[in-house]
């Protein structure tokens, strides 16, 4: 095609069993974006983006080895895409030695917001802390000033809870107790009961969530006097699947009873205006049809990372838009993007500032990065499990601190549960 190549590196978690194998859907989504970007006449005229990639299996050690290989093998790469928090932590900490911008499409860990440790990191995947302002807004909306925390002892949850505690303090919401567990939640839940916790914010992966829910049933910490917040990105029927396999000694019925009425918060990864055309020319709806065909999901089996596929697609678009801006700027300085060779700080700084200012409407919604942390700015969604089905209750825009609410919430006792035992005056 006679177009000059612009080489980028990509690390995707595809095989392996530990962590998140989201590359299974994110790599095909990135390929779709490359196709669209290279077919777009207005973008990178005279150039073609080339993606050189490998599998990290969501293992940081393998991710580091794959990164060195991608960087040391000619040709030089201009930017590094990566997924999985553990891999992004490793590659983003090293990337500054090559003056490389790193763009993570699948990393939720709050630790990655540390600009000192990760000076060149950007993410199209929101940090897990993006849900905290939404949790606070819900507590204020329903008048809950005393809440409890139940968390699994994992780095991502520890730093998310620390952020939530800081935010609660600022608005004088009291954390009556913070219980954590490694794999068995029973003792922690017993402590919640002992402290008469009524509003509990949960932070755990889905396997632990099933153990929590069964123990909540056994200890009767559910129903009209309790509100549980769970993370919203578990699969829809998480509370009634895998019970045998995971040795959960509750029936589906008991799990449903304990789960009824709980709230969830999650970051939005698919543009809610399904038929609004995005920068790529696709609507989220048509993108989904195209992705389903590419992944052959007619069998109903969705590969891991399906939820996050728009984040990988938009990451490639962000690279193309940032490179476009960089090339224009560099040509005024008599330099060329393709001359970048890991030591040219001037070109590296132009790539950085172009990425920092990149904003567009993507398949995952408005894409923009916070200047102080490189974090994705995102909307969150609130759902409630009503009659065993998740219902969207509303959306929260953390930037504008605006809650869009449909008033569809339902409480088992017909009224909002209290955050503590209300002592009726006996007079
Ligand atoms: C929402 C989820 C599942 C959170 O973990 C991300 C993976 C990671 O942070 O390692 C992928 N997206």
Short mmCIF file of C-alpha atoms and ligand atoms in Angstrom, two decimals:
data_model
loop_
_atom_site.label_atom_id
_atom_site.label_comp_id
_atom_site.label_asym_id
_atom_site.label_seq_id
_atom_site.Cartn_x
_atom_site.Cartn_y
_atom_site.Cartn_z
CA UNK A 1 0.00 0.00 0.00
CA UNK A 2 3.10 2.22 -0.02
CA UNK A 3 2.11 3.66 3.35
CA UNK A 4 4.88 4.00 5.94
CA UNK A 5 4.40 1.73 8.97
CA UNK A 6 3.91 3.01 12.56
CA UNK A 7 4.69 0.11 14.90
CA UNK A 8 2.92 -0.37 18.26
CA UNK A 9 3.25 -3.15 20.84
CA UNK A 10 0.36 -4.95 22.54
CA UNK A 11 0.30 -7.41 25.45
CA UNK A 12 -2.95 -9.39 25.87
CA UNK A 13 -3.92 -11.86 28.63
CA UNK A 14 -5.23 -14.79 26.58
CA UNK A 15 -4.20 -18.21 27.93
CA UNK A 16 -3.45 -19.16 31.52
CA UNK A 17 -5.82 -19.57 34.44
CA UNK A 18 -4.79 -16.92 36.99
CA UNK A 19 -6.55 -13.56 36.97
CA UNK A 20 -8.36 -12.14 33.96
CA UNK A 21 -8.04 -13.73 30.49
CA UNK A 22 -9.76 -10.72 28.91
CA UNK A 23 -7.44 -10.74 25.89
CA UNK A 24 -9.74 -13.40 24.44
CA UNK A 25 -12.21 -10.69 23.43
CA UNK A 26 -9.95 -7.63 23.71
CA UNK A 27 -7.38 -8.74 21.11
CA UNK A 28 -10.06 -9.27 18.41
CA UNK A 29 -11.55 -5.89 19.38
CA UNK A 30 -8.13 -4.23 19.01
CA UNK A 31 -7.77 -5.87 15.57
CA UNK A 32 -11.14 -4.44 14.56
CA UNK A 33 -9.98 -0.97 15.59
CA UNK A 34 -6.72 -1.34 13.62
CA UNK A 35 -8.76 -2.26 10.55
CA UNK A 36 -11.01 0.80 11.01
CA UNK A 37 -8.18 3.21 11.76
CA UNK A 38 -6.14 2.05 8.74
CA UNK A 39 -9.22 2.33 6.53
CA UNK A 40 -9.89 5.88 7.73
CA UNK A 41 -8.56 8.36 5.15
CA UNK A 42 -8.47 11.33 7.54
CA UNK A 43 -6.26 9.57 10.08
CA UNK A 44 -2.46 9.20 9.79
CA UNK A 45 -2.35 9.99 6.03
CA UNK A 46 0.52 8.12 4.37
CA UNK A 47 0.93 5.81 7.36
CA UNK A 48 -0.39 2.43 8.51
CA UNK A 49 -0.57 1.25 12.14
CA UNK A 50 1.02 -2.16 12.78
CA UNK A 51 0.35 -4.07 16.02
CA UNK A 52 3.06 -6.46 17.27
CA UNK A 53 1.66 -8.48 20.15
CA UNK A 54 2.04 -11.43 22.49
CA UNK A 55 0.18 -13.23 25.33
CA UNK A 56 0.95 -12.38 28.98
CA UNK A 57 -1.51 -14.95 30.43
CA UNK A 58 -2.15 -12.18 32.99
CA UNK A 59 1.17 -13.18 34.59
CA UNK A 60 3.44 -10.19 35.41
CA UNK A 61 6.67 -12.15 34.90
CA UNK A 62 5.62 -13.39 31.46
CA UNK A 63 4.31 -9.90 30.71
CA UNK A 64 7.74 -8.42 31.45
CA UNK A 65 9.48 -11.03 29.26
CA UNK A 66 7.04 -10.39 26.41
CA UNK A 67 7.55 -6.64 26.76
CA UNK A 68 11.37 -6.90 26.52
CA UNK A 69 11.03 -9.13 23.46
CA UNK A 70 8.57 -6.72 21.79
CA UNK A 71 10.80 -3.72 22.54
CA UNK A 72 14.19 -5.25 21.73
CA UNK A 73 13.12 -6.91 18.52
CA UNK A 74 13.22 -4.42 15.61
CA UNK A 75 11.35 -2.32 14.60
CA UNK A 76 11.09 0.16 17.48
CA UNK A 77 7.57 0.41 18.94
CA UNK A 78 5.98 3.82 19.56
CA UNK A 79 3.58 2.86 22.41
CA UNK A 80 2.63 -0.17 24.54
CA UNK A 81 -0.92 -1.46 25.08
CA UNK A 82 -1.51 -3.86 27.99
CA UNK A 83 -4.25 -5.57 30.09
CA UNK A 84 -4.49 -7.03 33.64
CA UNK A 85 -3.58 -4.90 36.63
CA UNK A 86 -0.60 -7.07 37.63
CA UNK A 87 0.91 -6.93 34.12
CA UNK A 88 0.22 -3.18 33.72
CA UNK A 89 1.87 -2.50 37.09
CA UNK A 90 5.01 -4.31 35.94
CA UNK A 91 5.26 -2.97 32.38
CA UNK A 92 4.15 0.60 33.25
CA UNK A 93 6.78 0.85 36.01
CA UNK A 94 9.50 -0.24 33.55
CA UNK A 95 8.19 1.68 30.50
CA UNK A 96 9.62 5.02 31.66
CA UNK A 97 13.10 3.57 31.03
CA UNK A 98 12.17 3.47 27.33
CA UNK A 99 10.25 6.77 27.44
CA UNK A 100 7.21 4.75 26.38
CA UNK A 101 3.58 5.74 26.93
CA UNK A 102 1.60 2.72 28.20
CA UNK A 103 -2.14 2.50 27.54
CA UNK A 104 -3.99 -0.08 29.67
CA UNK A 105 -7.38 -1.30 28.38
CA UNK A 106 -7.93 -3.88 31.16
CA UNK A 107 -6.57 -2.70 34.50
CA UNK A 108 -8.79 -1.65 37.38
CA UNK A 109 -6.28 -1.45 40.23
CA UNK A 110 -6.29 1.92 42.06
CA UNK A 111 -2.53 1.53 42.60
CA UNK A 112 -2.07 2.39 38.91
CA UNK A 113 -3.25 5.96 39.56
CA UNK A 114 0.14 6.73 41.14
CA UNK A 115 1.80 9.16 38.71
CA UNK A 116 5.13 8.90 40.56
CA UNK A 117 5.40 5.14 40.00
CA UNK A 118 3.70 5.23 36.58
CA UNK A 119 4.54 8.59 34.97
CA UNK A 120 3.57 7.55 31.42
CA UNK A 121 0.48 5.41 32.10
CA UNK A 122 -2.99 6.04 30.69
CA UNK A 123 -6.03 3.74 30.98
CA UNK A 124 -9.21 3.33 28.98
CA UNK A 125 -10.28 0.93 31.79
CA UNK A 126 -11.58 2.93 34.79
CA UNK A 127 -9.98 2.47 38.20
CA UNK A 128 -12.08 0.49 40.71
CA UNK A 129 -12.26 3.68 42.78
CA UNK A 130 -14.58 5.23 40.18
CA UNK A 131 -17.44 3.42 41.97
CA UNK A 132 -16.75 5.08 45.32
CA UNK A 133 -18.32 8.50 44.64
CA UNK A 134 -21.40 6.58 43.45
CA UNK A 135 -21.51 4.50 46.65
CA UNK A 136 -21.30 7.71 48.69
CA UNK A 137 -24.03 9.36 46.63
CA UNK A 138 -26.34 6.38 47.28
CA UNK A 139 -25.62 6.47 51.02
CA UNK A 140 -26.49 10.17 51.09
CA UNK A 141 -29.60 9.64 48.95
CA UNK A 142 -30.98 7.02 51.37
CA UNK A 143 -29.71 8.71 54.54
CA UNK A 144 -27.22 5.99 55.53
CA UNK A 145 -24.60 7.62 57.77
CA UNK A 146 -23.30 4.42 59.35
CA UNK A 147 -22.03 1.72 57.00
CA UNK A 148 -19.92 -1.44 57.34
CA UNK A 149 -17.29 -2.81 54.96
CA UNK A 150 -16.68 -6.47 54.12
CA UNK A 151 -13.67 -7.09 51.88
CA UNK A 152 -11.52 -9.85 50.48
CA UNK A 153 -7.82 -9.32 51.27
CA UNK A 154 -6.69 -8.53 47.70
CA UNK A 155 -4.63 -5.46 46.70
CA UNK A 156 -7.27 -4.04 44.38
CA UNK A 157 -9.93 -4.14 47.15
CA UNK A 158 -7.60 -2.90 49.91
CA UNK A 159 -6.74 0.28 47.97
CA UNK A 160 -10.36 0.77 46.83
CA UNK A 161 -11.57 0.54 50.45
CA UNK A 162 -8.88 3.03 51.56
CA UNK A 163 -10.17 5.49 48.96
CA UNK A 164 -13.77 4.90 50.12
CA UNK A 165 -12.81 5.47 53.78
CA UNK A 166 -11.21 8.81 52.90
CA UNK A 167 -14.30 9.90 50.98
CA UNK A 168 -16.64 8.77 53.80
CA UNK A 169 -14.65 10.78 56.32
CA UNK A 170 -15.00 13.93 54.18
CA UNK A 171 -18.79 13.68 54.25
CA UNK A 172 -18.95 12.35 57.86
CA UNK A 173 -20.29 8.93 57.00
CA UNK A 174 -19.08 6.57 59.73
CA UNK A 175 -17.54 3.19 58.88
CA UNK A 176 -18.86 1.28 61.90
CA UNK A 177 -16.67 -1.74 61.13
CA UNK A 178 -14.31 -2.94 58.41
CA UNK A 179 -14.05 -6.73 58.19
CA UNK A 180 -11.68 -8.53 55.84
CA UNK A 181 -11.11 -12.19 54.96
CA UNK A 182 -8.77 -14.18 52.77
CA UNK A 183 -11.02 -17.00 51.47
CA UNK A 184 -13.47 -17.85 54.28
CA UNK A 185 -15.82 -14.96 55.18
CA UNK A 186 -17.68 -16.66 58.06
CA UNK A 187 -15.79 -15.06 60.97
CA UNK A 188 -15.94 -11.62 59.33
CA UNK A 189 -19.70 -11.94 58.81
CA UNK A 190 -20.15 -13.01 62.43
CA UNK A 191 -18.39 -9.76 63.44
CA UNK A 192 -20.70 -7.74 61.18
CA UNK A 193 -23.68 -9.30 62.98
CA UNK A 194 -22.13 -8.66 66.38
CA UNK A 195 -21.76 -4.97 65.49
CA UNK A 196 -25.34 -4.87 64.20
CA UNK A 197 -24.20 -3.76 60.72
CA UNK A 198 -27.18 -2.98 58.48
CA UNK A 199 -25.67 -1.34 55.40
CA UNK A 200 -22.71 -3.39 54.14
CA UNK A 201 -20.43 -2.50 51.20
CA UNK A 202 -18.83 -5.64 49.75
CA UNK A 203 -15.49 -5.90 47.93
CA UNK A 204 -14.65 -9.39 46.69
CA UNK A 205 -14.30 -11.49 43.53
CA UNK A 206 -17.30 -13.51 42.41
CA UNK A 207 -16.24 -16.87 43.96
CA UNK A 208 -15.85 -15.21 47.35
CA UNK A 209 -19.17 -13.41 46.74
CA UNK A 210 -21.00 -16.75 46.58
CA UNK A 211 -19.44 -17.83 49.89
CA UNK A 212 -20.40 -14.49 51.45
CA UNK A 213 -23.99 -14.75 50.24
CA UNK A 214 -24.50 -18.27 51.62
CA UNK A 215 -23.05 -17.30 54.98
CA UNK A 216 -25.23 -14.16 55.01
CA UNK A 217 -28.20 -16.48 54.52
CA UNK A 218 -27.10 -18.79 57.34
CA UNK A 219 -26.51 -15.88 59.73
CA UNK A 220 -29.74 -14.15 58.60
CA UNK A 221 -27.98 -10.91 57.68
CA UNK A 222 -30.43 -10.23 54.84
CA UNK A 223 -34.00 -9.10 54.23
CA UNK A 224 -35.97 -5.98 55.16
CA UNK A 225 -33.42 -4.58 57.65
CA UNK A 226 -30.29 -4.94 55.55
CA UNK A 227 -28.78 -3.46 52.39
CA UNK A 228 -25.83 -5.12 50.63
CA UNK A 229 -23.72 -3.40 47.98
CA UNK A 230 -22.00 -5.87 45.67
CA UNK A 231 -19.67 -5.18 42.73
CA UNK A 232 -21.68 -5.00 39.50
CA UNK A 233 -19.39 -6.80 37.05
CA UNK A 234 -20.15 -10.38 38.12
CA UNK A 235 -22.10 -12.41 35.54
CA UNK A 236 -25.86 -11.84 35.88
CA UNK A 237 -26.79 -15.15 37.51
CA UNK A 238 -23.62 -15.37 39.64
CA UNK A 239 -25.56 -16.05 42.87
CA UNK A 240 -27.17 -19.25 41.58
CA UNK A 241 -24.37 -20.80 39.48
CA UNK A 242 -21.37 -23.03 40.36
CA UNK A 243 -22.80 -23.77 43.84
CA UNK A 244 -21.98 -27.52 43.71
CA UNK A 245 -18.58 -27.00 42.06
CA UNK A 246 -17.52 -24.49 44.71
CA UNK A 247 -18.93 -26.41 47.67
CA UNK A 248 -21.48 -23.72 48.55
CA UNK A 249 -23.86 -25.38 51.02
CA UNK A 250 -26.90 -23.26 50.22
CA UNK A 251 -29.64 -24.07 47.75
CA UNK A 252 -30.42 -21.81 44.79
CA UNK A 253 -33.57 -20.77 46.64
CA UNK A 254 -31.60 -19.76 49.75
CA UNK A 255 -29.06 -17.84 47.64
CA UNK A 256 -31.87 -16.02 45.86
CA UNK A 257 -33.48 -15.06 49.16
CA UNK A 258 -30.21 -13.67 50.53
CA UNK A 259 -29.47 -11.87 47.26
CA UNK A 260 -32.90 -10.26 46.80
CA UNK A 261 -32.77 -6.47 46.92
CA UNK A 262 -28.98 -5.96 46.87
CA UNK A 263 -27.51 -2.99 45.04
CA UNK A 264 -24.56 -3.05 42.63
CA UNK A 265 -22.25 -0.36 41.26
CA UNK A 266 -19.99 -0.73 38.22
CA UNK A 267 -18.19 1.42 35.66
CA UNK A 268 -19.95 1.71 32.30
CA UNK A 269 -17.90 0.13 29.47
CA UNK A 270 -20.46 0.24 26.67
CA UNK A 271 -21.81 3.53 25.34
CA UNK A 272 -25.39 3.74 26.65
CA UNK A 273 -26.59 5.61 23.57
CA UNK A 274 -26.56 2.42 21.53
CA UNK A 275 -27.44 4.08 18.25
CA UNK A 276 -25.26 7.17 18.59
CA UNK A 277 -22.46 7.15 16.02
CA UNK A 278 -19.06 7.33 17.66
CA UNK A 279 -15.75 8.76 16.37
CA UNK A 280 -15.14 5.45 14.61
CA UNK A 281 -18.35 5.81 12.60
CA UNK A 282 -19.80 2.75 14.35
CA UNK A 283 -22.67 2.74 16.83
CA UNK A 284 -22.20 0.62 19.97
CA UNK A 285 -25.03 -1.58 18.72
CA UNK A 286 -23.40 -2.29 15.35
CA UNK A 287 -20.01 -2.72 17.01
CA UNK A 288 -21.57 -5.40 19.23
CA UNK A 289 -23.03 -7.23 16.23
CA UNK A 290 -19.63 -7.10 14.49
CA UNK A 291 -17.85 -8.30 17.65
CA UNK A 292 -20.33 -11.16 18.14
CA UNK A 293 -19.69 -12.27 14.57
CA UNK A 294 -15.90 -12.02 15.02
CA UNK A 295 -16.10 -14.03 18.28
CA UNK A 296 -18.77 -16.44 16.98
CA UNK A 297 -20.82 -15.97 20.17
CA UNK A 298 -23.94 -17.35 18.51
CA UNK A 299 -23.26 -20.36 20.74
CA UNK A 300 -24.18 -18.07 23.65
CA UNK A 301 -20.73 -18.57 25.19
CA UNK A 302 -19.04 -15.18 25.65
CA UNK A 303 -15.23 -15.20 25.87
CA UNK A 304 -13.60 -13.47 28.83
CA UNK A 305 -13.10 -9.75 28.26
CA UNK A 306 -16.31 -9.39 26.23
CA UNK A 307 -17.49 -6.73 28.66
CA UNK A 308 -14.21 -4.83 28.29
CA UNK A 309 -13.85 -5.22 24.48
CA UNK A 310 -14.94 -1.57 23.84
CA UNK A 311 -12.06 -0.45 26.07
CA UNK A 312 -9.52 -2.23 23.84
CA UNK A 313 -11.20 -0.96 20.67
CA UNK A 314 -11.18 2.62 21.99
CA UNK A 315 -7.56 2.26 23.15
CA UNK A 316 -6.40 1.71 19.55
CA UNK A 317 -8.51 4.70 18.46
CA UNK A 318 -6.93 6.81 21.22
CA UNK A 319 -3.47 5.80 19.90
CA UNK A 320 -4.40 6.75 16.33
CA UNK A 321 -5.88 10.12 17.37
CA UNK A 322 -2.91 10.90 19.63
CA UNK A 323 -0.41 9.94 16.89
CA UNK A 324 -2.31 12.12 14.44
CA UNK A 325 -1.93 15.10 16.76
CA UNK A 326 1.72 14.23 17.48
CA UNK A 327 2.68 14.06 13.79
CA UNK A 328 1.22 17.49 13.11
CA UNK A 329 3.11 18.98 16.06
CA UNK A 330 6.41 17.20 15.21
CA UNK A 331 6.33 18.26 11.57
CA UNK A 332 6.36 21.91 12.75
CA UNK A 333 9.57 20.98 14.65
CA UNK A 334 11.08 19.25 11.61
CA UNK A 335 10.80 15.87 13.30
CA UNK A 336 8.95 12.67 12.46
CA UNK A 337 7.04 10.27 14.72
CA UNK A 338 8.66 7.23 13.13
CA UNK A 339 12.09 8.49 14.26
CA UNK A 340 11.20 7.63 17.89
CA UNK A 341 13.80 5.21 19.29
CA UNK A 342 13.15 5.03 23.09
CA UNK A 343 15.80 7.69 23.78
CA UNK A 344 14.23 10.66 21.95
CA UNK A 345 12.62 12.51 24.86
CA UNK A 346 11.26 15.30 22.64
CA UNK A 347 9.15 12.87 20.60
CA UNK A 348 8.19 10.94 23.75
CA UNK A 349 6.93 14.13 25.40
CA UNK A 350 4.85 15.00 22.34
CA UNK A 351 3.23 11.54 22.34
CA UNK A 352 2.51 11.94 26.07
CA UNK A 353 0.91 15.36 25.79
CA UNK A 354 -1.14 14.30 22.74
CA UNK A 355 -2.50 11.31 24.68
CA UNK A 356 -3.14 13.51 27.72
CA UNK A 357 -5.38 15.76 25.62
CA UNK A 358 -7.11 13.04 23.62
CA UNK A 359 -10.91 13.10 24.02
CA UNK A 360 -13.52 11.47 21.80
CA UNK A 361 -16.82 9.60 21.84
CA UNK A 362 -15.88 5.93 21.70
CA UNK A 363 -17.75 2.63 21.79
CA UNK A 364 -17.17 2.73 25.56
CA UNK A 365 -18.65 6.22 25.82
CA UNK A 366 -16.76 9.50 26.15
CA UNK A 367 -13.04 8.70 26.33
CA UNK A 368 -10.90 11.17 28.30
CA UNK A 369 -8.01 10.80 30.74
CA UNK A 370 -7.64 12.65 34.03
CA UNK A 371 -4.51 14.81 33.81
CA UNK A 372 -3.25 14.13 37.30
CA UNK A 373 -3.52 10.31 37.15
CA UNK A 374 -4.03 9.21 33.52
CA UNK A 375 -7.18 7.48 34.78
CA UNK A 376 -10.18 6.94 32.53
CA UNK A 377 -13.03 9.32 33.34
CA UNK A 378 -16.18 7.15 33.31
CA UNK A 379 -19.86 6.96 34.21
CA UNK A 380 -21.06 4.34 36.70
CA UNK A 381 -24.26 2.35 36.70
CA UNK A 382 -26.41 1.35 39.71
CA UNK A 383 -28.57 -1.80 39.60
CA UNK A 384 -30.78 -3.61 42.12
CA UNK A 385 -31.69 -7.31 42.14
CA UNK A 386 -35.49 -7.33 42.05
CA UNK A 387 -37.32 -10.68 41.82
CA UNK A 388 -34.00 -12.33 40.96
CA UNK A 389 -33.32 -10.02 38.01
CA UNK A 390 -31.01 -7.00 37.79
CA UNK A 391 -32.82 -3.74 37.12
CA UNK A 392 -30.94 -0.52 36.25
CA UNK A 393 -31.82 2.07 38.89
CA UNK A 394 -29.72 4.89 37.45
CA UNK A 395 -26.36 6.32 36.40
CA UNK A 396 -23.82 8.50 38.19
CA UNK A 397 -21.56 11.03 36.52
CA UNK A 398 -18.67 11.38 38.97
CA UNK A 399 -17.21 14.43 37.19
CA UNK A 400 -20.46 16.40 37.43
CA UNK A 401 -21.46 14.51 40.61
CA UNK A 402 -24.88 14.05 39.03
CA UNK A 403 -27.15 11.05 39.73
CA UNK A 404 -29.72 10.19 37.06
CA UNK A 405 -32.35 8.15 38.94
CA UNK A 406 -35.48 6.35 37.72
CA UNK A 407 -37.06 5.80 41.19
CA UNK A 408 -37.46 2.10 40.47
CA UNK A 409 -35.80 0.85 43.66
CA UNK A 410 -37.82 -1.59 45.80
CA UNK A 411 -37.28 -2.45 49.47
CA UNK A 412 -38.43 -5.76 50.96
CA UNK A 413 -40.21 -4.06 53.84
CA UNK A 414 -41.66 -1.41 51.54
CA UNK A 415 -39.51 1.31 53.09
CA UNK A 416 -35.83 2.27 53.00
CA UNK A 417 -33.89 0.11 55.53
CA UNK A 418 -32.30 2.09 58.40
CA UNK A 419 -28.54 2.21 58.98
CA UNK A 420 -28.94 1.16 62.60
CA UNK A 421 -31.49 -0.07 65.11
CA UNK A 422 -33.79 2.87 65.68
CA UNK A 423 -34.59 2.93 69.38
CA UNK A 424 -38.23 3.92 69.57
CA UNK A 425 -38.73 6.42 72.38
CA UNK A 426 -40.49 4.44 75.09
CA UNK A 427 -42.37 7.45 76.57
C1 LIG B 1 -14.10 -5.18 35.62
C2 LIG B 1 -12.87 -6.05 35.54
C3 LIG B 1 -13.25 -7.52 35.54
C4 LIG B 1 -11.94 -5.77 36.73
O1 LIG B 1 -10.68 -6.39 36.54
C5 LIG B 1 -9.99 -6.01 35.33
C6 LIG B 1 -8.71 -6.79 35.23
C7 LIG B 1 -7.65 -6.28 36.20
O2 LIG B 1 -7.81 -5.21 36.80
O3 LIG B 1 -6.63 -6.99 36.32
C8 LIG B 1 -10.86 -6.31 34.13
N1 LIG B 1 -12.20 -5.74 34.29
#
